[in-house]
Amino acid sequence: MLNNKTILITGGTGSFGRCFTQYVLEHYEPKKIIIYSRDEFKQFIMANDFKRYQEKLRFFIGDVRDKDRLKRALEGVDYVIHAAALKQVPACEYNPNEAIKTNINGAQNVIDASLDSNVKKVVALSTDKAVNPVNLYGGTKLVSDKLFVAANAYAGNKDISFSIVRYGNVAGSRGSVIPFFQNIIDNGGKELPITDYRMTRFWISLTQGVELVIKALEEARGGETFISKIPSFKVTDLAEAMLPGCQKPEVGIREGEKLHEIMVTVEDSLTTYEYDKHFIVYPQMVWSEKKRPVPTGKKVPEGFSYSSGNNAEWLSVEQIRELLKTVDAH
C-alpha cells in the first residue's frame, strides 16, 4: 500500500508524525516521506534522530495557513496525513482566532491544495473533543471534520478521497494525565489530584493510532470516520497504578473538560457500523455513486453510542500498571 509512495505529514514533527514516520519506514518501502511543519528546530532534531533514513525523508518548513506553500510541498505527493493543529484547550480559548486560522482555515487549505494536486488519499486526524464539543478546540475540530467529509463532493472525477481517523488523548502524550501525574511523583508528591472521581478515558497508544491511519489509507473510499475499539480506564485507577496507596483529592472539573471521551454519538449511530477492531461512521450524504462507501460490517443498533464511560472493555489497575511500562512521555 505505501511502497514506492510519497507521503506528506502536516505537523510532522509532533508525536504522531514521528511515530508514523518510524512505523512506515520500518514496515514499508516508501519513495519519500515529507515532514511539513513550521518549527525548524524540531525539524533539525527529527532529522538527526532519523539520520539513517535521510535518503527517504524531506523536511519542508511551512504552515497550513499558507496555501501556496502547501501546493508547492504537495507536488508529486500520493498521500497526505493531516496532523497539524493547535491542540491545547486553554490556548485555544484565549486565542480563538489563531485556533480558527490553523484548525479551520488550515484544514480548508489542505483540502484545496490536495484537490489542485494529484494527491490520491487524504486522512485527517480528529479528536474525541470534536464530538459534542464543549470548548473552542473541539468546535474547530468539528468544523475541520465536516470540511474533510464534504471535500469528497468537490473531487468530481478526480481519483482522490478524504477520510477521518478519530481517537482521544494518546497515552503519555503532552498535556495528558500520565505525564502530569508522573511529574508530581518525580518531585516527591504523595497525592495525585483527581478532577472528578467519575472520570474515565480511553487507552490508545501512538502505534495503535498509526495503524488506524494506515487502515484508513487502505480502505477509505471517501467521507468515513474510523474509530478504534480500545479499552477504557478510570482515572482513579490510573492514579492507583502509578502511585499505590496515594491520596486522591477531588479538585473539581476543569473548564472545557468532559467526564468521558465520546467517539460515537446516538445521532451518529444511524450510519455507524461495527467491525472486528474498529467502528466506521459513514457519511450521511453521498455525492458520487461511483465512490459510495459500501459498509461490510454490522450495523450498530439505533440509539447506540460509544464513550469511555459506556465501554464494554475496561483495564484493571494491574493491567494499567503493565501498560505504563510501554509508555513514553511525548
XYZ file of C-alpha atoms in Angstrom, residues 79-235:
157
model
C -0.973 10.534 0.317
C -1.482 13.317 2.864
C -1.820 12.821 6.624
C -3.155 15.992 8.212
C -1.966 16.095 11.824
C -1.227 19.822 12.226
C -3.454 21.643 14.722
C -3.496 23.934 17.709
C -4.489 21.408 20.370
C -4.109 22.961 23.816
C -7.597 23.714 25.139
C -6.695 26.800 27.263
C -4.526 28.274 24.474
C -7.400 27.937 22.013
C -9.823 29.578 24.471
C -7.533 32.579 24.933
C -6.550 32.777 21.247
C -9.706 31.734 19.392
C -8.874 33.452 16.117
C -5.480 31.722 15.978
C -7.167 28.338 16.514
C -9.604 29.123 13.703
C -6.771 30.131 11.350
C -4.907 26.844 11.889
C -7.623 24.288 12.620
C -10.334 25.503 10.224
C -8.688 27.681 7.572
C -5.648 25.396 7.588
C -7.880 22.359 7.043
C -9.517 24.048 4.055
C -6.091 24.914 2.659
C -5.005 21.273 2.912
C -8.199 20.258 1.094
C -7.842 22.861 -1.666
C -4.140 22.194 -2.211
C -4.760 18.422 -2.339
C -7.584 18.861 -4.867
C -5.328 21.029 -7.023
C -2.522 18.454 -6.911
C -2.515 14.783 -7.899
C -2.975 13.555 -4.334
C -4.851 10.229 -4.106
C -5.833 9.991 -0.437
C -6.068 12.425 2.461
C -6.547 11.260 6.060
C -7.205 13.910 8.717
C -6.711 13.292 12.428
C -9.720 14.134 14.579
C -10.295 14.017 18.328
C -12.966 12.997 20.805
C -13.254 16.713 21.640
C -14.844 17.285 18.210
C -17.843 15.186 19.350
C -20.460 17.328 21.119
C -17.766 19.976 21.696
C -17.674 21.953 24.933
C -14.583 24.028 24.141
C -13.291 26.043 21.198
C -10.662 23.475 20.253
C -13.369 20.832 19.922
C -15.519 23.263 17.962
C -12.757 23.981 15.448
C -12.048 20.265 15.017
C -15.747 19.558 14.458
C -15.716 22.098 11.629
C -12.484 20.596 10.296
C -14.060 17.116 10.265
C -17.093 18.435 8.374
C -14.828 20.132 5.828
C -12.897 16.927 5.139
C -16.079 14.875 4.732
C -17.611 17.487 2.419
C -14.372 17.726 0.411
C -15.372 14.496 -1.315
C -18.181 16.466 -3.004
C -15.580 18.595 -4.779
C -13.458 15.711 -6.059
C -15.519 15.334 -9.237
C -13.837 12.777 -11.478
C -10.521 13.111 -9.673
C -9.118 9.969 -8.090
C -8.962 11.369 -4.553
C -10.686 10.573 -1.265
C -10.840 12.353 2.082
C -11.434 10.474 5.348
C -11.010 10.931 9.092
C -9.444 8.993 11.967
C -10.695 9.827 15.471
C -9.198 8.994 18.849
C -8.717 10.647 22.229
C -5.598 11.561 24.155
C -2.756 9.172 23.392
C -1.282 7.513 26.486
C 1.684 9.609 27.593
C 1.135 12.434 25.100
C 1.925 16.033 26.011
C -0.821 17.596 28.098
C -2.378 14.269 29.066
C -2.794 12.974 32.606
C 0.066 10.417 32.681
C 2.963 12.903 32.372
C 1.089 15.242 34.740
C 0.913 12.534 37.416
C 4.482 11.431 36.696
C 5.816 14.936 37.225
C 4.153 15.063 40.661
C 5.633 11.659 41.563
C 9.106 12.619 40.306
C 9.020 15.682 42.544
C 8.193 13.637 45.639
C 4.457 14.235 45.712
C 2.383 11.841 47.803
C -1.069 12.638 46.421
C -2.473 12.778 42.887
C -5.352 15.218 42.296
C -8.439 13.900 40.511
C -10.722 16.454 38.865
C -13.758 14.157 39.248
C -13.868 10.641 40.690
C -16.233 9.530 37.898
C -13.818 10.496 35.132
C -12.865 7.887 32.513
C -10.636 7.856 29.454
C -9.810 5.533 26.567
C -6.357 3.947 26.375
C -4.709 4.134 22.966
C -1.024 4.019 22.097
C 0.611 6.059 19.352
C 1.264 2.867 17.400
C -2.430 1.966 17.513
C -3.226 5.450 16.217
C -0.761 5.000 13.364
C -2.214 1.597 12.465
C -5.708 3.082 12.299
C -4.486 5.781 9.899
C -2.919 3.134 7.669
C -6.202 1.173 7.726
C -7.992 4.346 6.598
C -5.447 4.807 3.791
C -6.051 1.235 2.673
C -9.840 1.085 2.929
C -11.417 4.557 2.780
C -13.462 5.479 -0.255
C -14.379 8.926 0.984
C -16.119 10.532 3.958
C -15.696 7.757 6.538
C -14.645 8.352 10.146
C -12.561 5.464 11.565
C -12.653 4.846 15.331
C -10.644 2.163 17.156
C -12.174 -0.250 19.640
C -9.967 0.277 22.664
C -10.275 -0.273 26.432
C -11.333 2.332 28.992
C -9.884 3.098 32.394
C -10.915 5.083 35.429
C -8.602 7.991 36.205
